[in-house]
PDB file of C-alpha atoms in Angstrom:
ATOM      1  CA  MET P   9     -28.688 -11.433   7.041  1.00 40.00           C
ATOM      2  CA  PRO P  10     -24.896 -11.227   7.247  1.00 44.00           C
ATOM      3  CA  ASP P  11     -23.116 -14.527   8.171  1.00 46.00           C
ATOM      4  CA  LEU P  12     -22.022 -13.653  11.682  1.00 46.00           C
ATOM      5  CA  SER P  13     -19.925 -16.883  11.951  1.00 48.00           C
ATOM      6  CA  ARG P  14     -17.502 -15.474   9.405  1.00 50.00           C
ATOM      7  CA  PRO P  15     -14.902 -12.890  10.600  1.00 59.00           C
ATOM      8  CA  LYS P  16     -15.202  -9.185   9.315  1.00 77.00           C
ATOM      9  CA  ALA P  17     -13.586  -8.865   5.890  1.00 87.00           C
ATOM     10  CA  PRO P  18     -10.317  -6.882   5.873  1.00 94.00           C
ATOM     11  CA  LYS P  19     -10.032  -3.339   4.600  1.00 96.00           C
ATOM     12  CA  ILE P  20      -8.050  -3.590   1.457  1.00 97.00           C
ATOM     13  CA  ILE P  21      -6.088  -0.442   0.416  1.00 98.00           C
ATOM     14  CA  ALA P  22      -3.862  -0.004  -2.710  1.00 98.00           C
ATOM     15  CA  ILE P  23      -0.960   2.385  -1.995  1.00 98.00           C
ATOM     16  CA  ALA P  24      -0.388   3.864  -5.504  1.00 95.00           C
ATOM     17  CA  ASN P  25       1.436   6.573  -7.323  1.00 92.00           C
ATOM     18  CA  GLN P  26       2.748   6.015 -10.848  1.00 88.00           C
ATOM     19  CA  LYS P  27       5.676   8.368  -9.949  1.00 86.00           C
ATOM     20  CA  GLY P  28       8.620   6.627  -8.382  1.00 85.00           C
ATOM     21  CA  GLY P  29      10.609   7.718  -5.333  1.00 85.00           C
ATOM     22  CA  VAL P  30       7.602   9.306  -3.604  1.00 90.00           C
ATOM     23  CA  GLY P  31       7.630   7.124  -0.449  1.00 90.00           C
ATOM     24  CA  LYS P  32       5.162   4.469  -1.546  1.00 94.00           C
ATOM     25  CA  THR P  33       6.861   1.353  -0.398  1.00 96.00           C
ATOM     26  CA  THR P  34       8.215   3.191   2.731  1.00 96.00           C
ATOM     27  CA  THR P  35       4.647   4.109   3.623  1.00 97.00           C
ATOM     28  CA  THR P  36       3.399   0.573   2.887  1.00 98.00           C
ATOM     29  CA  ILE P  37       6.041  -0.989   5.342  1.00 97.00           C
ATOM     30  CA  ASN P  38       5.610   1.779   8.066  1.00 97.00           C
ATOM     31  CA  LEU P  39       1.911   2.216   7.942  1.00 98.00           C
ATOM     32  CA  ALA P  40       1.538  -1.664   8.235  1.00 98.00           C
ATOM     33  CA  ALA P  41       3.845  -1.602  11.134  1.00 97.00           C
ATOM     34  CA  GLY P  42       2.052   1.075  12.817  1.00 97.00           C
ATOM     35  CA  LEU P  43      -1.257  -0.696  12.449  1.00 98.00           C
ATOM     36  CA  ALA P  44       0.320  -3.850  13.774  1.00 97.00           C
ATOM     37  CA  GLU P  45       1.670  -1.861  16.819  1.00 96.00           C
ATOM     38  CA  GLN P  46      -1.814  -0.850  17.505  1.00 95.00           C
ATOM     39  CA  GLY P  47      -3.142  -4.341  17.593  1.00 95.00           C
ATOM     40  CA  ARG P  48      -4.128  -4.862  14.043  1.00 96.00           C
ATOM     41  CA  ARG P  49      -3.368  -7.736  11.919  1.00 96.00           C
ATOM     42  CA  VAL P  50      -2.125  -6.625   8.535  1.00 97.00           C
ATOM     43  CA  LEU P  51      -1.012  -8.151   5.293  1.00 98.00           C
ATOM     44  CA  VAL P  52       1.278  -6.488   2.889  1.00 98.00           C
ATOM     45  CA  VAL P  53       1.035  -7.594  -0.675  1.00 98.00           C
ATOM     46  CA  ASP P  54       3.997  -6.686  -2.628  1.00 97.00           C
ATOM     47  CA  LEU P  55       2.955  -6.036  -6.190  1.00 96.00           C
ATOM     48  CA  ASP P  56       6.270  -4.310  -7.343  1.00 95.00           C
ATOM     49  CA  PRO P  57       8.547  -6.400  -9.318  1.00 94.00           C
ATOM     50  CA  GLN P  58      11.420  -4.674  -7.427  1.00 94.00           C
ATOM     51  CA  GLY P  59      10.370  -6.384  -4.327  1.00 95.00           C
ATOM     52  CA  ASN P  60      11.449  -3.601  -1.987  1.00 95.00           C
ATOM     53  CA  ALA P  61       8.516  -4.087   0.494  1.00 96.00           C
ATOM     54  CA  SER P  62       9.625  -7.764   0.787  1.00 97.00           C
ATOM     55  CA  THR P  63      13.248  -6.815   1.361  1.00 95.00           C
ATOM     56  CA  GLY P  64      12.275  -3.906   3.699  1.00 95.00           C
ATOM     57  CA  LEU P  65      10.337  -6.483   5.975  1.00 96.00           C
ATOM     58  CA  GLY P  66      13.264  -8.916   6.095  1.00 94.00           C
ATOM     59  CA  ILE P  67      12.227 -11.439   3.476  1.00 95.00           C
ATOM     60  CA  GLU P  68      15.342 -12.936   2.031  1.00 93.00           C
ATOM     61  CA  VAL P  69      15.124 -13.575  -1.925  1.00 92.00           C
ATOM     62  CA  ASP P  70      15.728 -17.274  -1.209  1.00 92.00           C
ATOM     63  CA  ASP P  71      12.776 -17.415   1.042  1.00 91.00           C
ATOM     64  CA  ARG P  72      10.426 -16.174  -1.684  1.00 93.00           C
ATOM     65  CA  GLN P  73       9.470 -19.629  -3.090  1.00 91.00           C
ATOM     66  CA  ASN P  74       5.946 -18.663  -3.814  1.00 93.00           C
ATOM     67  CA  THR P  75       5.107 -14.987  -4.533  1.00 94.00           C
ATOM     68  CA  THR P  76       2.577 -12.504  -5.857  1.00 95.00           C
ATOM     69  CA  TYR P  77       3.376 -13.909  -9.365  1.00 94.00           C
ATOM     70  CA  GLU P  78       2.213 -17.428  -8.424  1.00 93.00           C
ATOM     71  CA  LEU P  79      -0.641 -16.159  -6.493  1.00 93.00           C
ATOM     72  CA  LEU P  80      -1.819 -14.253  -9.535  1.00 92.00           C
ATOM     73  CA  LEU P  81      -0.880 -16.743 -12.382  1.00 89.00           C
ATOM     74  CA  ASP P  82      -0.382 -20.181 -10.961  1.00 88.00           C
ATOM     75  CA  ASP P  83      -3.665 -20.278  -8.782  1.00 81.00           C
ATOM     76  CA  VAL P  84      -1.430 -20.854  -5.578  1.00 89.00           C
ATOM     77  CA  SER P  85      -3.332 -20.739  -2.332  1.00 89.00           C
ATOM     78  CA  LEU P  86      -2.830 -17.872   0.024  1.00 90.00           C
ATOM     79  CA  GLU P  87      -1.647 -20.215   2.744  1.00 90.00           C
ATOM     80  CA  ASP P  88       1.376 -21.189   0.541  1.00 93.00           C
ATOM     81  CA  VAL P  89       2.545 -17.401  -0.263  1.00 95.00           C
ATOM     82  CA  VAL P  90       1.866 -15.530   3.075  1.00 96.00           C
ATOM     83  CA  LEU P  91       5.018 -15.368   5.104  1.00 96.00           C
ATOM     84  CA  THR P  92       5.444 -13.905   8.675  1.00 95.00           C
ATOM     85  CA  THR P  93       7.692 -11.012   9.392  1.00 96.00           C
ATOM     86  CA  SER P  94       9.692  -9.914  12.467  1.00 93.00           C
ATOM     87  CA  THR P  95       6.722  -7.675  13.532  1.00 94.00           C
ATOM     88  CA  ASP P  96       4.022  -9.466  15.435  1.00 94.00           C
ATOM     89  CA  GLY P  97       0.623  -9.376  13.409  1.00 96.00           C
ATOM     90  CA  LEU P  98       2.322  -8.289  10.077  1.00 97.00           C
ATOM     91  CA  TYR P  99       2.557 -10.652   7.203  1.00 97.00           C
ATOM     92  CA  ILE P 100       3.537 -10.344   3.811  1.00 97.00           C
ATOM     93  CA  VAL P 101       2.952 -11.928   0.255  1.00 97.00           C
ATOM     94  CA  PRO P 102       6.423 -11.229  -1.234  1.00 97.00           C
ATOM     95  CA  ALA P 103       7.574 -10.290  -4.803  1.00 96.00           C
ATOM     96  CA  THR P 104      10.454 -11.072  -6.939  1.00 92.00           C
ATOM     97  CA  VAL P 105      11.610  -9.796 -10.424  1.00 92.00           C
ATOM     98  CA  ASP P 106       9.525 -12.556 -11.895  1.00 89.00           C
ATOM     99  CA  LEU P 107       6.553 -10.178 -11.611  1.00 89.00           C
ATOM    100  CA  SER P 108       7.930  -7.885 -14.320  1.00 89.00           C
ATOM    101  CA  SER P 109       6.732 -10.247 -16.935  1.00 87.00           C
ATOM    102  CA  ALA P 110       3.285 -10.562 -15.495  1.00 84.00           C
ATOM    103  CA  ASP P 111       1.917  -7.664 -17.410  1.00 79.00           C
ATOM    104  CA  ILE P 112       2.369  -9.430 -20.720  1.00 81.00           C
ATOM    105  CA  GLU P 113       1.251 -12.872 -19.342  1.00 84.00           C
ATOM    106  CA  LEU P 114      -1.846 -11.176 -17.720  1.00 80.00           C
ATOM    107  CA  PHE P 115      -2.815  -9.572 -21.020  1.00 80.00           C
ATOM    108  CA  SER P 116      -4.101 -12.981 -22.391  1.00 78.00           C
ATOM    109  CA  ASN P 117      -6.240 -13.804 -19.462  1.00 78.00           C
ATOM    110  CA  GLU P 118      -9.865 -12.846 -19.856  1.00 77.00           C
ATOM    111  CA  LYS P 119     -10.167 -12.173 -16.095  1.00 84.00           C
ATOM    112  CA  ARG P 120      -6.725 -10.199 -16.159  1.00 87.00           C
ATOM    113  CA  SER P 121      -7.956  -7.208 -14.153  1.00 90.00           C
ATOM    114  CA  PHE P 122      -9.770  -9.393 -11.411  1.00 93.00           C
ATOM    115  CA  LEU P 123      -7.107 -11.850 -10.547  1.00 92.00           C
ATOM    116  CA  LEU P 124      -5.788 -10.152  -7.441  1.00 94.00           C
ATOM    117  CA  HIS P 125      -9.476  -9.404  -6.529  1.00 95.00           C
ATOM    118  CA  ASP P 126     -10.336 -13.081  -6.467  1.00 93.00           C
ATOM    119  CA  ALA P 127      -7.037 -14.182  -4.922  1.00 93.00           C
ATOM    120  CA  LEU P 128      -7.579 -12.046  -1.886  1.00 95.00           C
ATOM    121  CA  ARG P 129     -11.104 -13.367  -1.405  1.00 91.00           C
ATOM    122  CA  GLN P 130     -10.179 -17.124  -1.197  1.00 88.00           C
ATOM    123  CA  THR P 131     -11.880 -18.824   1.683  1.00 86.00           C
ATOM    124  CA  GLN P 132      -8.513 -19.383   3.330  1.00 85.00           C
ATOM    125  CA  MET P 133      -8.381 -15.630   4.030  1.00 86.00           C
ATOM    126  CA  ASP P 134     -10.745 -16.083   7.044  1.00 87.00           C
ATOM    127  CA  SER P 135      -8.125 -18.011   8.645  1.00 87.00           C
ATOM    128  CA  PHE P 136      -5.636 -15.265   8.958  1.00 90.00           C
ATOM    129  CA  ASP P 137      -8.305 -12.990  10.649  1.00 92.00           C
ATOM    130  CA  LEU P 138      -6.785  -9.940   9.054  1.00 95.00           C
ATOM    131  CA  ASP P 139      -8.086  -6.297   9.721  1.00 96.00           C
ATOM    132  CA  TYR P 140      -6.024  -4.588   6.855  1.00 97.00           C
ATOM    133  CA  ILE P 141      -4.412  -5.612   3.575  1.00 97.00           C
ATOM    134  CA  LEU P 142      -2.001  -3.010   2.113  1.00 98.00           C
ATOM    135  CA  ILE P 143      -0.934  -3.406  -1.560  1.00 98.00           C
ATOM    136  CA  ASP P 144       2.331  -1.806  -2.507  1.00 97.00           C
ATOM    137  CA  CYS P 145       1.604  -1.026  -6.233  1.00 96.00           C
ATOM    138  CA  PRO P 146       4.486  -0.639  -8.914  1.00 93.00           C
ATOM    139  CA  PRO P 147       5.419   2.881  -9.794  1.00 90.00           C
ATOM    140  CA  SER P 148       3.372   2.769 -13.180  1.00 88.00           C
ATOM    141  CA  LEU P 149      -0.428   2.620 -14.224  1.00 87.00           C
ATOM    142  CA  ASN P 150      -0.119  -0.920 -15.665  1.00 90.00           C
ATOM    143  CA  LEU P 151      -2.235  -4.032 -15.338  1.00 92.00           C
ATOM    144  CA  LEU P 152      -0.661  -4.680 -11.869  1.00 94.00           C
ATOM    145  CA  THR P 153      -1.884  -1.482 -10.515  1.00 94.00           C
ATOM    146  CA  VAL P 154      -5.268  -1.860 -12.029  1.00 94.00           C
ATOM    147  CA  ASN P 155      -5.484  -5.300 -10.336  1.00 95.00           C
ATOM    148  CA  ALA P 156      -4.686  -3.738  -7.133  1.00 97.00           C
ATOM    149  CA  MET P 157      -7.317  -1.079  -7.514  1.00 97.00           C
ATOM    150  CA  ILE P 158      -9.977  -3.489  -8.545  1.00 96.00           C
ATOM    151  CA  ALA P 159      -9.179  -5.580  -5.527  1.00 97.00           C
ATOM    152  CA  ALA P 160      -8.998  -2.753  -3.041  1.00 98.00           C
ATOM    153  CA  GLN P 161     -11.755  -0.680  -1.535  1.00 97.00           C
ATOM    154  CA  SER P 162      -9.663   2.371  -1.403  1.00 97.00           C
ATOM    155  CA  VAL P 163      -6.554   3.985  -2.756  1.00 97.00           C
ATOM    156  CA  LEU P 164      -3.954   5.768  -0.611  1.00 98.00           C
ATOM    157  CA  VAL P 165      -1.717   8.144  -2.626  1.00 96.00           C
ATOM    158  CA  PRO P 166       1.802   9.320  -1.113  1.00 95.00           C
ATOM    159  CA  LEU P 167       2.645  12.727  -2.465  1.00 93.00           C
ATOM    160  CA  GLN P 168       6.137  13.957  -2.337  1.00 89.00           C
ATOM    161  CA  SER P 169       6.463  17.559  -1.153  1.00 84.00           C
ATOM    162  CA  GLU P 170       8.132  18.916  -4.159  1.00 81.00           C
ATOM    163  CA  PHE P 171       7.538  20.979  -7.293  1.00 75.00           C
ATOM    164  CA  PHE P 172       4.985  19.686  -9.761  1.00 76.00           C
ATOM    165  CA  ALA P 173       3.925  17.085  -7.187  1.00 75.00           C
ATOM    166  CA  LEU P 174       0.198  17.803  -7.853  1.00 77.00           C
ATOM    167  CA  GLU P 175       0.524  17.491 -11.682  1.00 78.00           C
ATOM    168  CA  GLY P 176       1.098  13.767 -11.576  1.00 77.00           C
ATOM    169  CA  LEU P 177      -2.177  13.261  -9.586  1.00 85.00           C
ATOM    170  CA  SER P 178      -4.453  13.905 -12.554  1.00 84.00           C
ATOM    171  CA  GLN P 179      -3.451  10.826 -14.428  1.00 86.00           C
ATOM    172  CA  LEU P 180      -3.782   8.690 -11.280  1.00 90.00           C
ATOM    173  CA  MET P 181      -7.396  10.265 -10.703  1.00 89.00           C
ATOM    174  CA  LEU P 182      -8.220   9.417 -14.167  1.00 90.00           C
ATOM    175  CA  THR P 183      -7.232   5.762 -13.731  1.00 91.00           C
ATOM    176  CA  ILE P 184      -9.159   5.576 -10.574  1.00 93.00           C
ATOM    177  CA  ARG P 185     -12.211   6.949 -12.351  1.00 93.00           C
ATOM    178  CA  GLU P 186     -11.895   4.441 -15.083  1.00 93.00           C
ATOM    179  CA  VAL P 187     -11.502   1.473 -12.736  1.00 94.00           C
ATOM    180  CA  ARG P 188     -14.702   2.846 -10.949  1.00 94.00           C
ATOM    181  CA  GLN P 189     -16.475   2.641 -14.339  1.00 93.00           C
ATOM    182  CA  SER P 190     -15.045  -0.812 -15.489  1.00 89.00           C
ATOM    183  CA  GLY P 191     -14.692  -2.954 -12.506  1.00 89.00           C
ATOM    184  CA  ASN P 192     -14.907  -1.458  -9.030  1.00 95.00           C
ATOM    185  CA  LYS P 193     -17.658   1.246  -8.836  1.00 95.00           C
ATOM    186  CA  ASP P 194     -17.196   1.505  -5.018  1.00 95.00           C
ATOM    187  CA  LEU P 195     -13.350   2.352  -5.191  1.00 96.00           C
ATOM    188  CA  ARG P 196     -12.557   5.482  -3.212  1.00 95.00           C
ATOM    189  CA  ILE P 197      -9.693   7.577  -2.321  1.00 95.00           C
ATOM    190  CA  GLU P 198      -8.461   6.798   1.123  1.00 97.00           C
ATOM    191  CA  GLY P 199      -6.488   9.768   1.313  1.00 96.00           C
ATOM    192  CA  VAL P 200      -3.388  11.790   0.013  1.00 95.00           C
ATOM    193  CA  LEU P 201      -0.318  11.633   2.246  1.00 96.00           C
ATOM    194  CA  LEU P 202       2.324  14.294   2.059  1.00 94.00           C
ATOM    195  CA  THR P 203       5.710  12.578   2.326  1.00 94.00           C
ATOM    196  CA  MET P 204       9.297  13.799   2.628  1.00 93.00           C
ATOM    197  CA  TYR P 205       7.965  16.947   4.221  1.00 91.00           C
ATOM    198  CA  ASP P 206      10.484  19.543   5.436  1.00 89.00           C
ATOM    199  CA  LYS P 207       8.882  22.311   7.602  1.00 84.00           C
ATOM    200  CA  ARG P 208      11.717  24.537   7.174  1.00 85.00           C
ATOM    201  CA  ASN P 209      11.459  24.382   3.288  1.00 83.00           C
ATOM    202  CA  ASN P 210       9.115  27.054   1.742  1.00 86.00           C
ATOM    203  CA  LEU P 211       8.355  24.642  -1.141  1.00 86.00           C
ATOM    204  CA  SER P 212       7.168  21.928   1.334  1.00 87.00           C
ATOM    205  CA  GLN P 213       4.752  24.452   2.921  1.00 89.00           C
ATOM    206  CA  GLN P 214       3.648  25.627  -0.454  1.00 88.00           C
ATOM    207  CA  VAL P 215       2.912  22.051  -1.716  1.00 88.00           C
ATOM    208  CA  GLU P 216       0.923  21.319   1.512  1.00 90.00           C
ATOM    209  CA  SER P 217      -1.050  24.680   1.017  1.00 89.00           C
ATOM    210  CA  ASP P 218      -1.842  23.870  -2.590  1.00 88.00           C
ATOM    211  CA  ALA P 219      -2.769  20.219  -1.841  1.00 89.00           C
ATOM    212  CA  ARG P 220      -5.216  21.162   1.033  1.00 92.00           C
ATOM    213  CA  SER P 221      -6.718  24.007  -0.871  1.00 91.00           C
ATOM    214  CA  ASN P 222      -7.283  21.716  -3.951  1.00 88.00           C
ATOM    215  CA  LEU P 223      -7.954  18.455  -2.176  1.00 90.00           C
ATOM    216  CA  GLY P 224      -9.460  19.488   1.062  1.00 92.00           C
ATOM    217  CA  GLU P 225     -10.179  16.672   3.575  1.00 93.00           C
ATOM    218  CA  LEU P 226      -8.830  13.992   1.296  1.00 94.00           C
ATOM    219  CA  VAL P 227      -5.244  15.177   2.406  1.00 95.00           C
ATOM    220  CA  PHE P 228      -4.287  13.246   5.680  1.00 97.00           C
ATOM    221  CA  GLN P 229      -3.653  15.649   8.655  1.00 96.00           C
ATOM    222  CA  THR P 230      -0.496  13.563   9.343  1.00 97.00           C
ATOM    223  CA  VAL P 231       2.542  14.553   7.204  1.00 96.00           C
ATOM    224  CA  ILE P 232       5.568  12.424   6.946  1.00 96.00           C
ATOM    225  CA  PRO P 233       8.738  14.470   7.589  1.00 94.00           C
ATOM    226  CA  ARG P 234      11.903  13.948   5.773  1.00 92.00           C
ATOM    227  CA  ASN P 235      13.798  11.852   8.311  1.00 91.00           C
ATOM    228  CA  VAL P 236      17.249  10.094   7.987  1.00 92.00           C
ATOM    229  CA  ARG P 237      15.937   7.170  10.137  1.00 93.00           C
ATOM    230  CA  VAL P 238      13.044   6.434   7.684  1.00 93.00           C
ATOM    231  CA  SER P 239      15.784   6.261   4.880  1.00 90.00           C
ATOM    232  CA  GLU P 240      18.214   3.989   6.930  1.00 92.00           C
ATOM    233  CA  ALA P 241      15.587   1.527   8.164  1.00 91.00           C
ATOM    234  CA  PRO P 242      15.206  -0.488   4.917  1.00 89.00           C
ATOM    235  CA  SER P 243      18.873  -1.444   4.876  1.00 88.00           C
ATOM    236  CA  PHE P 244      18.319  -3.038   8.182  1.00 93.00           C
ATOM    237  CA  ALA P 245      15.382  -4.830   6.868  1.00 92.00           C
ATOM    238  CA  VAL P 246      12.877  -3.670   9.370  1.00 91.00           C
ATOM    239  CA  PRO P 247      10.215  -0.782   9.630  1.00 95.00           C
ATOM    240  CA  VAL P 248      11.543   2.431  11.089  1.00 94.00           C
ATOM    241  CA  LEU P 249       9.112   1.818  14.147  1.00 94.00           C
ATOM    242  CA  SER P 250      11.373  -1.063  14.918  1.00 93.00           C
ATOM    243  CA  TYR P 251      14.677   0.506  13.890  1.00 93.00           C
ATOM    244  CA  ASP P 252      14.328   3.740  15.886  1.00 93.00           C
ATOM    245  CA  PRO P 253      11.020   3.777  17.683  1.00 95.00           C
ATOM    246  CA  THR P 254      11.546   7.245  19.000  1.00 95.00           C
ATOM    247  CA  SER P 255      12.434   9.047  15.825  1.00 96.00           C
ATOM    248  CA  LYS P 256      10.287  11.687  14.258  1.00 95.00           C
ATOM    249  CA  GLY P 257       9.564   9.309  11.314  1.00 95.00           C
ATOM    250  CA  ALA P 258       8.352   6.403  13.526  1.00 96.00           C
ATOM    251  CA  GLN P 259       6.174   8.856  15.408  1.00 97.00           C
ATOM    252  CA  ALA P 260       4.732  10.341  12.022  1.00 97.00           C
ATOM    253  CA  TYR P 261       3.736   6.724  10.818  1.00 97.00           C
ATOM    254  CA  ARG P 262       2.232   5.885  14.255  1.00 97.00           C
ATOM    255  CA  GLU P 263      -0.068   8.999  13.880  1.00 97.00           C
ATOM    256  CA  LEU P 264      -0.850   8.063  10.377  1.00 98.00           C
ATOM    257  CA  ALA P 265      -2.007   4.583  11.593  1.00 98.00           C
ATOM    258  CA  ALA P 266      -4.079   6.192  14.321  1.00 97.00           C
ATOM    259  CA  GLU P 267      -5.629   8.466  11.799  1.00 97.00           C
ATOM    260  CA  LEU P 268      -6.424   5.732   9.484  1.00 97.00           C
ATOM    261  CA  ILE P 269      -8.140   3.674  12.043  1.00 96.00           C
ATOM    262  CA  LYS P 270     -10.010   6.667  13.264  1.00 95.00           C
ATOM    263  CA  ASN P 271     -11.157   7.421   9.568  1.00 94.00           C
ATOM    264  CA  ASN P 272     -12.417   3.995   9.301  1.00 92.00           C
ATOM    265  CA  GLY P 273     -14.598   4.214  12.293  1.00 84.00           C
ATOM    266  CA  GLU P 274     -12.691   1.914  14.584  1.00 72.00           C
TER     267      GLU P 274
END
């Protein structure tokens, strides 16, 4: 029988695409904020050495004493790395450039692909009572991304509405297939999210048509428009839902959060 005294385990989603500039970190920040706005408790794990998710959620570099680097490589407890943000119910494990050397250091560890999986299943996790964990992956298919996929139940793939957008998906799908075979047989695709969409642009419409005809229901109904407010928000260190709640970008991420919640049977 399940242990009814323990809270329900959070849904862990890796947000990944080896191509940079597709809206991966933007989606992590704003989807997390959208879920929090709808009463969910959300943890963002910044697994990108650039630390943009940490910056975008208002975490100063000087406040990142313990980071994903320490969580993975120094056995630091979750309680010592999780920070609060200005958004109620939204927490983060921050990252710094130190993480850029982690790939090399992980290589000599025999559990190298399972370190994040184990870290996110520490018993202290229960005390946070989380509903979702979103992992912002680096823009490459390296050991950090593999760690994220082995830790996660699913992968959300942001896809920029541009020429050749679908071509990069094949390598990512291959990596997901390899992870299923080697360490996480239940990993599935949460969905493909069209980002930077311009409905006035024939190319955006063509990419959407190609994606839906090739991937079917894997493509989220919600699309994220190209929106200046979404681009501006990180420089103010807040999600667009806080920066300009009525903007088209904020509304799109609210709709994405609602669609994700519905897809997960809540």
